[in-house]
Tab-separated table of C-alpha atoms and ligand atoms in Angstrom:
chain	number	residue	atom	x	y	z
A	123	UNK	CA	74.926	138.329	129.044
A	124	UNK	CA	74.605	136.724	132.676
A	125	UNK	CA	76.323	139.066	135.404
A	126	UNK	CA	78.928	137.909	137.108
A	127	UNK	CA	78.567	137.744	141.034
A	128	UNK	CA	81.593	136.732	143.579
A	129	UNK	CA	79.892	134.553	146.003
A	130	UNK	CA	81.324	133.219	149.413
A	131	UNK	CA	81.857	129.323	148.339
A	132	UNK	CA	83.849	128.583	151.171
A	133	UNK	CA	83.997	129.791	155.188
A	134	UNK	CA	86.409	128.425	157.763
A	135	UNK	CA	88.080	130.241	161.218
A	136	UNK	CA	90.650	129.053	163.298
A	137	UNK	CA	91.922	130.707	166.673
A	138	UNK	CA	94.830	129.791	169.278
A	139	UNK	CA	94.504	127.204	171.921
A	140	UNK	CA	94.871	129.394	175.098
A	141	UNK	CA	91.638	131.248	176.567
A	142	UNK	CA	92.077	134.451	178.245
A	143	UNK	CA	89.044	134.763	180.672
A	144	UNK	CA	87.947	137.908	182.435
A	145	UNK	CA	88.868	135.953	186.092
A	146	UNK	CA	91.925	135.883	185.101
A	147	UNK	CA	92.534	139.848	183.748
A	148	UNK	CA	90.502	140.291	187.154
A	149	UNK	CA	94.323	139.473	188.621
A	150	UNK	CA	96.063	141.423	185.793
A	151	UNK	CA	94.738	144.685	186.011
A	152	UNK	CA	91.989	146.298	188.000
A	153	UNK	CA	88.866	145.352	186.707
A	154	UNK	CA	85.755	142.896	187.138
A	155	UNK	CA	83.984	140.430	185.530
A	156	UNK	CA	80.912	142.514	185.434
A	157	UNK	CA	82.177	145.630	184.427
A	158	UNK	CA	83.586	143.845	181.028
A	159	UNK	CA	80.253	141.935	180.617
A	160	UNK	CA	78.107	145.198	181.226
A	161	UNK	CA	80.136	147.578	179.246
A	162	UNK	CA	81.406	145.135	176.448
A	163	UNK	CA	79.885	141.608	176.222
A	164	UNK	CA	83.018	140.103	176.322
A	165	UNK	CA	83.449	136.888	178.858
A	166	UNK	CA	87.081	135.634	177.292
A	167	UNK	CA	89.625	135.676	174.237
A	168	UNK	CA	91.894	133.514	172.893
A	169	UNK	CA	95.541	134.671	172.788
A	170	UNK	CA	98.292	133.282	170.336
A	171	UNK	CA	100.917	132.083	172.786
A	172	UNK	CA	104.488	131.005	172.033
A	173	UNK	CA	107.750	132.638	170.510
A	174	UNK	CA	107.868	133.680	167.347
A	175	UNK	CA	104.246	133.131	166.561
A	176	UNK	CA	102.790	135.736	164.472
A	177	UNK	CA	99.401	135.905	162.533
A	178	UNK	CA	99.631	133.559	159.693
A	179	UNK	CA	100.382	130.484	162.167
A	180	UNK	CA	96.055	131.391	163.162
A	181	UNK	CA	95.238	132.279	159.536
A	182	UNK	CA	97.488	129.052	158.208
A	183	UNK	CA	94.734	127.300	160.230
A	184	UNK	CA	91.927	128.917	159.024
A	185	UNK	CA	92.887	128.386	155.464
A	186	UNK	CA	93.991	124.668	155.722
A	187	UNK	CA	90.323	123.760	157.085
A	188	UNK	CA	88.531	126.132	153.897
A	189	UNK	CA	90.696	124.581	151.438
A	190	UNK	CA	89.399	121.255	152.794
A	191	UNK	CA	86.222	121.944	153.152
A	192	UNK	CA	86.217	122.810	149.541
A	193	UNK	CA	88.331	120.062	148.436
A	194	UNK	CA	90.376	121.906	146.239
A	195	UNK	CA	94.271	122.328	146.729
A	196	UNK	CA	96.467	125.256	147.887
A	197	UNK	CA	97.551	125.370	144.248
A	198	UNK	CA	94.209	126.648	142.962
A	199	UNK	CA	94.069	130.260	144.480
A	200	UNK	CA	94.720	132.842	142.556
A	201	UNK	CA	94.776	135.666	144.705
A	202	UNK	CA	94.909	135.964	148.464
A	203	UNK	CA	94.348	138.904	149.943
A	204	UNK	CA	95.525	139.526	153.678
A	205	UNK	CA	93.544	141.975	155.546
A	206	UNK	CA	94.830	142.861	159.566
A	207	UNK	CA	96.508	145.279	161.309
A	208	UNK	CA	99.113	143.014	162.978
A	209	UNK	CA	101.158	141.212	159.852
A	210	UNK	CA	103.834	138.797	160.395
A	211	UNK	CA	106.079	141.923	159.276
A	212	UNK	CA	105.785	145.322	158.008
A	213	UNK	CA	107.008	143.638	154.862
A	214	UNK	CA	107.067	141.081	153.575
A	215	UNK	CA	103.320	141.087	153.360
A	216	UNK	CA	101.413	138.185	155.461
A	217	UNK	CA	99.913	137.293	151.993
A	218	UNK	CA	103.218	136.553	151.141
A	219	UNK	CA	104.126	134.642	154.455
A	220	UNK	CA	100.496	132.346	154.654
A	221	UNK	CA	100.917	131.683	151.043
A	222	UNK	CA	104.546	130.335	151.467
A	223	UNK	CA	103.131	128.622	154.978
A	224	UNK	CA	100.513	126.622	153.195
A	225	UNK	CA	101.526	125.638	149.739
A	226	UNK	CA	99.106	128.255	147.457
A	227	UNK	CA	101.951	128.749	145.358
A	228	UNK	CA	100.410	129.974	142.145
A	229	UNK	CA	98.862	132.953	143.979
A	230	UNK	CA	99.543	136.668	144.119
A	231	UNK	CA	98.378	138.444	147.194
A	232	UNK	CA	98.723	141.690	148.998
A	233	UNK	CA	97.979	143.168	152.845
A	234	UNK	CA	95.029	145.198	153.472
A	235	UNK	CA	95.005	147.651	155.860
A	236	UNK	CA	91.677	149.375	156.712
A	237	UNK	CA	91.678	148.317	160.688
A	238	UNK	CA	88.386	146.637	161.945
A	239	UNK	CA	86.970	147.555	159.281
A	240	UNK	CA	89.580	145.779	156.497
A	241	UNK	CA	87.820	142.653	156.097
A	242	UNK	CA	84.518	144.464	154.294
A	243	UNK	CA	87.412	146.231	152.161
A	244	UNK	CA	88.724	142.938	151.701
A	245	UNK	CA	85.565	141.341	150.381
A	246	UNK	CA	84.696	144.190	148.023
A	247	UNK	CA	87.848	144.512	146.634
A	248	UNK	CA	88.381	140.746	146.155
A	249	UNK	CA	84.618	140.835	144.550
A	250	UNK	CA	85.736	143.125	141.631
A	251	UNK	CA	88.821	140.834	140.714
A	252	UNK	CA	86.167	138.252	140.268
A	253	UNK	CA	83.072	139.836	138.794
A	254	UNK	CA	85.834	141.267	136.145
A	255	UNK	CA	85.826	137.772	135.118
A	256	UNK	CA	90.423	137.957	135.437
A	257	UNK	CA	90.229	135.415	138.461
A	258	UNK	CA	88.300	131.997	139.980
A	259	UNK	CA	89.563	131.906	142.716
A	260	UNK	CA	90.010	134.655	145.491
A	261	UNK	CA	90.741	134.015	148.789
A	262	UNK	CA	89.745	136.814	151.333
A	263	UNK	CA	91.632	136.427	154.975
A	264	UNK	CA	90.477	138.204	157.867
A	265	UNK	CA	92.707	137.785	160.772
A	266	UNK	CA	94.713	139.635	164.012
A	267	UNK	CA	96.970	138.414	166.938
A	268	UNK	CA	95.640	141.621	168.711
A	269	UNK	CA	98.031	140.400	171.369
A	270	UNK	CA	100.855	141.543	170.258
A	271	UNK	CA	100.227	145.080	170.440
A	272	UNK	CA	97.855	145.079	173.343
A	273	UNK	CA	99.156	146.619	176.629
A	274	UNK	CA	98.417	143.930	179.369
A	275	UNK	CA	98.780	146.609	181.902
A	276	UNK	CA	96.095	148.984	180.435
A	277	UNK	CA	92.582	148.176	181.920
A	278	UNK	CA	90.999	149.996	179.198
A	279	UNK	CA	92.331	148.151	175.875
A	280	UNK	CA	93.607	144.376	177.144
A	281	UNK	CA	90.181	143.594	178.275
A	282	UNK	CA	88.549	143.979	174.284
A	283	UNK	CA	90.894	142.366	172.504
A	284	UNK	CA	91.391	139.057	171.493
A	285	UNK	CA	93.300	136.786	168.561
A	286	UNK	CA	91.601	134.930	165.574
A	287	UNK	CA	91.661	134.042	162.129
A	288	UNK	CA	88.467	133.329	159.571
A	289	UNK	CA	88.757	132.877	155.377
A	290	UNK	CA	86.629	133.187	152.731
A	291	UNK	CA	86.983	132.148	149.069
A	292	UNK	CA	85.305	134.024	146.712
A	293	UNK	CA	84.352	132.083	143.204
A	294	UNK	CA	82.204	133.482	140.518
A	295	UNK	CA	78.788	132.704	140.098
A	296	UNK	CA	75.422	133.522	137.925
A	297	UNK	CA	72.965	132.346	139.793
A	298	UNK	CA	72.153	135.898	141.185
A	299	UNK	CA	73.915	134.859	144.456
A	300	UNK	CA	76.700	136.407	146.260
A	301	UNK	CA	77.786	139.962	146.566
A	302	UNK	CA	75.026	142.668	145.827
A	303	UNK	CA	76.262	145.619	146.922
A	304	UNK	CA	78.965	147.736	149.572
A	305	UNK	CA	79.420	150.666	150.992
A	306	UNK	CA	82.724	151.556	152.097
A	307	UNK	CA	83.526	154.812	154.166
A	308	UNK	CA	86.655	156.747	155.677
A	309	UNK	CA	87.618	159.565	157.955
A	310	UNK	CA	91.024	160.491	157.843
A	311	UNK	CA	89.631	162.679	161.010
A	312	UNK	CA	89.473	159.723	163.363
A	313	UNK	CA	93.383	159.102	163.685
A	314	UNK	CA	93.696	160.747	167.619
A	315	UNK	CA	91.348	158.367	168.842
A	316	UNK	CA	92.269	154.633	167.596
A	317	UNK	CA	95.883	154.184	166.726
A	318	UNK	CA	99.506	152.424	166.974
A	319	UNK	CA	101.887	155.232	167.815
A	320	UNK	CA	105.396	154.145	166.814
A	321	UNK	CA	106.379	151.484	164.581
A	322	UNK	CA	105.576	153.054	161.186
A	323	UNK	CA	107.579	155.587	159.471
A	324	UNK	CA	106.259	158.807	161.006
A	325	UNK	CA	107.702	157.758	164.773
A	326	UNK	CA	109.863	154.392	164.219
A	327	UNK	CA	110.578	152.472	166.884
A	328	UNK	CA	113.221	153.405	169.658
A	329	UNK	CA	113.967	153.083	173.371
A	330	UNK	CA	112.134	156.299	173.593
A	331	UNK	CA	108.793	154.533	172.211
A	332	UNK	CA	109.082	151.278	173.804
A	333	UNK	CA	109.375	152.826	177.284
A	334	UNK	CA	106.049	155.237	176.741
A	335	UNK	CA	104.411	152.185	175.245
A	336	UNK	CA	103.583	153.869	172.177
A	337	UNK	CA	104.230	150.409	170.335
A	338	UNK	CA	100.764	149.429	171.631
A	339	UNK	CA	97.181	150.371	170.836
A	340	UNK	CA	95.832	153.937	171.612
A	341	UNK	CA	92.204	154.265	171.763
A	342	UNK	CA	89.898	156.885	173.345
A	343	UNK	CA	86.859	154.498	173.904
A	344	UNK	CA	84.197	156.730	174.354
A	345	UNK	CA	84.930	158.973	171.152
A	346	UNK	CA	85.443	156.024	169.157
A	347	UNK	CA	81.806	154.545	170.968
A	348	UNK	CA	80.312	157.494	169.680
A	349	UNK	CA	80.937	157.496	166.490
A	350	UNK	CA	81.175	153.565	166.194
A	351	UNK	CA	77.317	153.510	167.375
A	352	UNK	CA	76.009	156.486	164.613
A	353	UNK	CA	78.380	155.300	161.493
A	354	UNK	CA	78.040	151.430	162.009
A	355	UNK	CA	73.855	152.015	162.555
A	356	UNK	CA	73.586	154.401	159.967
A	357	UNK	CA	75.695	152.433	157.272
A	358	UNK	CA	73.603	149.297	157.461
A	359	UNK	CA	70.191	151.250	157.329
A	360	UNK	CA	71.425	152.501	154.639
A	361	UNK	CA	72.341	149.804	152.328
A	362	UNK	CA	69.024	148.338	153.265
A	363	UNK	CA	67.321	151.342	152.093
A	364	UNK	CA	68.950	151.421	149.321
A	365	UNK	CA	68.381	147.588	147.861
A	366	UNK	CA	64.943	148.351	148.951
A	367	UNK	CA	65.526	145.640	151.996
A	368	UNK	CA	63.089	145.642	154.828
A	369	UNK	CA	64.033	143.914	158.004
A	370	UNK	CA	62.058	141.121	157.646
A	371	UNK	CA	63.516	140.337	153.853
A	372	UNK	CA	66.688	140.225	156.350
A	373	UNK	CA	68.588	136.973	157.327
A	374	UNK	CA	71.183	137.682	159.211
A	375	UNK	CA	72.973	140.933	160.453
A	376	UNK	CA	76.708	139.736	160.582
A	377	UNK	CA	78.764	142.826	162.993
A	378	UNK	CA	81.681	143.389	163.591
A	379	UNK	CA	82.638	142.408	167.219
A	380	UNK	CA	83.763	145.706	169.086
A	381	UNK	CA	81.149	145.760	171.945
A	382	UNK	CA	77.399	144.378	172.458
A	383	UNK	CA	75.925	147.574	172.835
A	384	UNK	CA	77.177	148.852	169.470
A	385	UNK	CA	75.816	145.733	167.903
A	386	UNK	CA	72.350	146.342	169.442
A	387	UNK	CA	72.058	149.819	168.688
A	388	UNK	CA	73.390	148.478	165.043
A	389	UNK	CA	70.181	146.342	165.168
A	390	UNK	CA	67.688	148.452	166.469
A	391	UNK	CA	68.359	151.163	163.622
A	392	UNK	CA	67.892	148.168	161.111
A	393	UNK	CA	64.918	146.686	162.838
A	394	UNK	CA	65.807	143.288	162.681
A	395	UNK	CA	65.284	141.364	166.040
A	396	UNK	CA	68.442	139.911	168.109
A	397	UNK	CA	67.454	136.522	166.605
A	398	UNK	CA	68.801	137.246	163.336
A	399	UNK	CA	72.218	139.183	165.057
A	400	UNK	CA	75.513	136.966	164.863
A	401	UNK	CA	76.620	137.780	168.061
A	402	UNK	CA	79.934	135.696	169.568
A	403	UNK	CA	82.049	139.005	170.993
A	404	UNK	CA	81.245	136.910	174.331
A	405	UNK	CA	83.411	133.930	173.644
A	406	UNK	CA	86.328	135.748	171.256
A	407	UNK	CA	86.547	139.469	172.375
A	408	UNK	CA	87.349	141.799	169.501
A	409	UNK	CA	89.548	140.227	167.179
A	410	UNK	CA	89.819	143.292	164.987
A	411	UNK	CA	90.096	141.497	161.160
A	412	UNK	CA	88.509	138.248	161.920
A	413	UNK	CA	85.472	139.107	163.909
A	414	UNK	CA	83.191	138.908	160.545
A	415	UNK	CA	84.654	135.565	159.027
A	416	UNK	CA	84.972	134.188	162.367
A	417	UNK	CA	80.994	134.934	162.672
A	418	UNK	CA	80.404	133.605	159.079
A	419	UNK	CA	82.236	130.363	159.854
A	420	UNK	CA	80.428	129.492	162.794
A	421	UNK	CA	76.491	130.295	161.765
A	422	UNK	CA	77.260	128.275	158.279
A	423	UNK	CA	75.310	125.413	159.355
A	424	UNK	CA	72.357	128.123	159.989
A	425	UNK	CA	73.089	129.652	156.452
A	426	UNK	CA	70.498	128.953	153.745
A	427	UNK	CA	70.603	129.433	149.711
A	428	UNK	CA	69.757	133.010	148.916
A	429	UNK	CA	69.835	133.998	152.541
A	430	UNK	CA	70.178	137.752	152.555
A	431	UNK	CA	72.752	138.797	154.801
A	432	UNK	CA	74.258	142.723	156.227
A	433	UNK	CA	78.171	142.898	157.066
A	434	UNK	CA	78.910	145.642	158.965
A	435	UNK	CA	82.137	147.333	160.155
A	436	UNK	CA	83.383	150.447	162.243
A	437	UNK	CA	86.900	150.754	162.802
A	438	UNK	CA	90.040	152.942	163.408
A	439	UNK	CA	91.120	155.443	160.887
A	440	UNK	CA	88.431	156.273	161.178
A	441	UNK	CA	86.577	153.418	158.901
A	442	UNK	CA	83.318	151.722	158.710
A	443	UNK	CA	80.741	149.906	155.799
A	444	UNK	CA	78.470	147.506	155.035
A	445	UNK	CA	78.104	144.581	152.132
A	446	UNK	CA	74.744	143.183	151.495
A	447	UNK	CA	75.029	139.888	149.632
A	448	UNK	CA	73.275	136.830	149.089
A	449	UNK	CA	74.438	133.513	151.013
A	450	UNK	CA	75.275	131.181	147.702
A	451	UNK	CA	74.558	127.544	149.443
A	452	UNK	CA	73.169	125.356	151.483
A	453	UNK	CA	73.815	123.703	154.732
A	454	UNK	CA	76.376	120.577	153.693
B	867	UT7	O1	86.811	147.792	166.988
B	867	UT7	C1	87.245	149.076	166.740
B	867	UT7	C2	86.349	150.121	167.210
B	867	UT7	N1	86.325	150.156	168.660
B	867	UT7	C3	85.188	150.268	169.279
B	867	UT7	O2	84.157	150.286	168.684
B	867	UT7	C4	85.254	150.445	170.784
B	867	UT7	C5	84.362	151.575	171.210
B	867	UT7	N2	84.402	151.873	172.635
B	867	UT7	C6	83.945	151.022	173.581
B	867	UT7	O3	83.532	149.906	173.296
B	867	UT7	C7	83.878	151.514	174.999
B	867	UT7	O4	84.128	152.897	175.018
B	867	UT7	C8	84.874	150.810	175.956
B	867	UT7	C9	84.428	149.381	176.191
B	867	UT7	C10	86.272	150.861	175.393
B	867	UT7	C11	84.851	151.528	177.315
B	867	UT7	O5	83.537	151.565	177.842
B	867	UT7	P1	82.907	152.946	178.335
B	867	UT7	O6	81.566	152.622	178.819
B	867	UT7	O7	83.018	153.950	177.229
B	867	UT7	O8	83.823	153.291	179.556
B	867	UT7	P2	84.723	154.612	179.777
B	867	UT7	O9	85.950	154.534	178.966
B	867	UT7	O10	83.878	155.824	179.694
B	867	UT7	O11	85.097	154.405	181.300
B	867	UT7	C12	84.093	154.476	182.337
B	867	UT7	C13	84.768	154.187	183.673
B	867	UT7	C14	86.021	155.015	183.895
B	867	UT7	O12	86.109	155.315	185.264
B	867	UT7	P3	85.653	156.746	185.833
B	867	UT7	O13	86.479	157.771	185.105
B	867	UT7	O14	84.186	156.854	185.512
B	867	UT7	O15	85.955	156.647	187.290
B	867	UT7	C15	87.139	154.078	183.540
B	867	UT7	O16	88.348	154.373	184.201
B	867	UT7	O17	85.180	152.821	183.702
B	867	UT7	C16	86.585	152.766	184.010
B	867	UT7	N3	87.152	151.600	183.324
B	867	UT7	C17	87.156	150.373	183.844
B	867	UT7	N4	86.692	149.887	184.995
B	867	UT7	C18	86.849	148.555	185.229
B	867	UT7	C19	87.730	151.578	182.095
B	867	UT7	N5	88.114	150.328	181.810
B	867	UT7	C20	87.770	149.569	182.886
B	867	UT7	C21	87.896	148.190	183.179
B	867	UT7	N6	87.426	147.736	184.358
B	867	UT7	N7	88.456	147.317	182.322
């Protein structure tokens, strides 16, 4: 019997209107324009602006262009699964929400949590739904409004982050395409250094947490650099390794967005030339879920039949991985 493979059929990002540029923190907080660019890559964001906003109204966006560009209706996924860190609502989930928001009202779906790292979780899980041969159609949503827990007074964190949404559908396929292979890590260990203090059960919100800020993100850069640099490197080499990949049999090396110089040092481990990097942290900042998709989406045009591509992911918790799969079509 043929194998079953979940392939990526379908790729489509969508992200707010307004663009936060590094000028403009320049009056916010104290920092420069080349002390962002040297340390992070990052030039500007977009931000989700408005009043009760939240992150389906990007995703909605994201997955009203992928359903179109597919040319199938909302009424043919199956199963949506909604990986971020900043849902609508602690409950219901934002599967729930996006689902309701744009019509896929046959499908099931759940929130995945696994921070930057929760759109690789996302992909692998959603994979084994389809290669099980129980679903068709599997949409994958990677997306954050990063904005709403970033601290616009804190030099340190408002200057990374930045709000976007990209989708992908997974369908099956037997044409040796799709997804080959992932390795997913976690370290329970990492916690102290990249975090959301109150909110959650352990320290729910009160005056007391609102006025220490603990509603916002917590993160110890250079600790989390550190390890970001070794896990995210060492993850990709070795999936490579592993599927007997050198880095010329290598398209594309799709990372996650957290800072340039953990993407080249990413690179350099895997010896594949800054050609074949998908690098846009410049023009969206870290946008936590959606950096990958958001990549995906915008190289498609680039992306040929049996391309092989490296996803790779470091993230708070702490958790990291890599997917190694096979592009499954053509430029349209
Ligand atoms: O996506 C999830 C995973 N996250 C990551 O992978 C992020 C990993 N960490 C990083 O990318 C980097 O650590 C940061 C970009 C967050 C920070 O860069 P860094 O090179 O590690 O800087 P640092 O925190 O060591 O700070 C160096 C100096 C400090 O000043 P002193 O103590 O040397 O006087 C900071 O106060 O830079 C200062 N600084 C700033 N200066 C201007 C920190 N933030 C800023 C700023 N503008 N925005």
């Amino acid at each position: 019997m043929t194998k079953i493979n979940a392939a990526i059929t379908a790729v489509a990002h969508h992200v707010p209107d307004y663009v936060l540029t590094n000028k403009e923190l320049e009056k916010m907080v104290d920092t420069n324009d080349e002390w962002i660019t040297s340390r992070t890559g990052i030039k500007e964001r977009y931000i989700l602006k408005g009043d009760n906003k939240g992150v389906t109204d990007i995703a909605k966006g994201a997955v009203e262009k992928l359903l179109a560009k597919r040319g199938i209706g909302p009424e043919e996924i199956e199963l949506v699964i909604f990986c971020t860190v900043t849902p609508d609502r602690l409950f219901p989930a934002s599967a729930n929400i996006v689902s309701e928001k744009t019509g896929m009202k046959n499908a099931w779906g759940y929130d995945l949590n696994a921070a930057c790292s929760g759109f690789l979780y996302g992909v692998t899980t959603g994979s084994k739904f389809i290669e099980s041969g129980a679903y068709k159609k599997v949409l994958v949503i990677g997306a954050d409004k990063m904005s709403s827990i970033v601290d616009y007074t804190d030099r340190s964190t408002c200057i990374i982050f930045g709000d976007g949404a990209g989708a992908v559908l997974l369908e099956p396929t037997e044409d040796g395409t799709g997804i080959q292979d992932s390795i997913l890590r976690s370290d329970g260990s990492g916690e102290p250094f990249l975090h959301q203090k109150a909110g959650g059960s352990r320290r729910p919100p009160s005056q007391e947490t609102l006025d220490s800020g603990e509603h916002y993100v917590h993160q110890e850069g250079k600790t989390v650099f550190k390890f970001a640099v070794s896990n995210m490197a060492d993850v990709s080499f070795e999936i490579m390794e592993r599927n007997n990949l050198s880095a010329d049999d290598v398209a594309w090396l799709v990372p996650h967005q957290a800072n340039l110089r953990i993407i080249d040092a990413t690179a350099k481990r895997m010896g594949v030339g800054t050609d074949k990097v998908m690098i846009n942290i410049d023009r969206y900042g870290n946008t936590t879920n959606g950096t990958i998709p958001i990549c995906l989406s915008e190289w498609e045009s680039k992306l040929n039949k049996g391309d092989n591509l490296i996803l790779a992911a470091f993230g708070g918790g702490f958790t990291w991985g890599s997917v190694y799969l096979k592009w499954a079509y053509g430029p349209s």
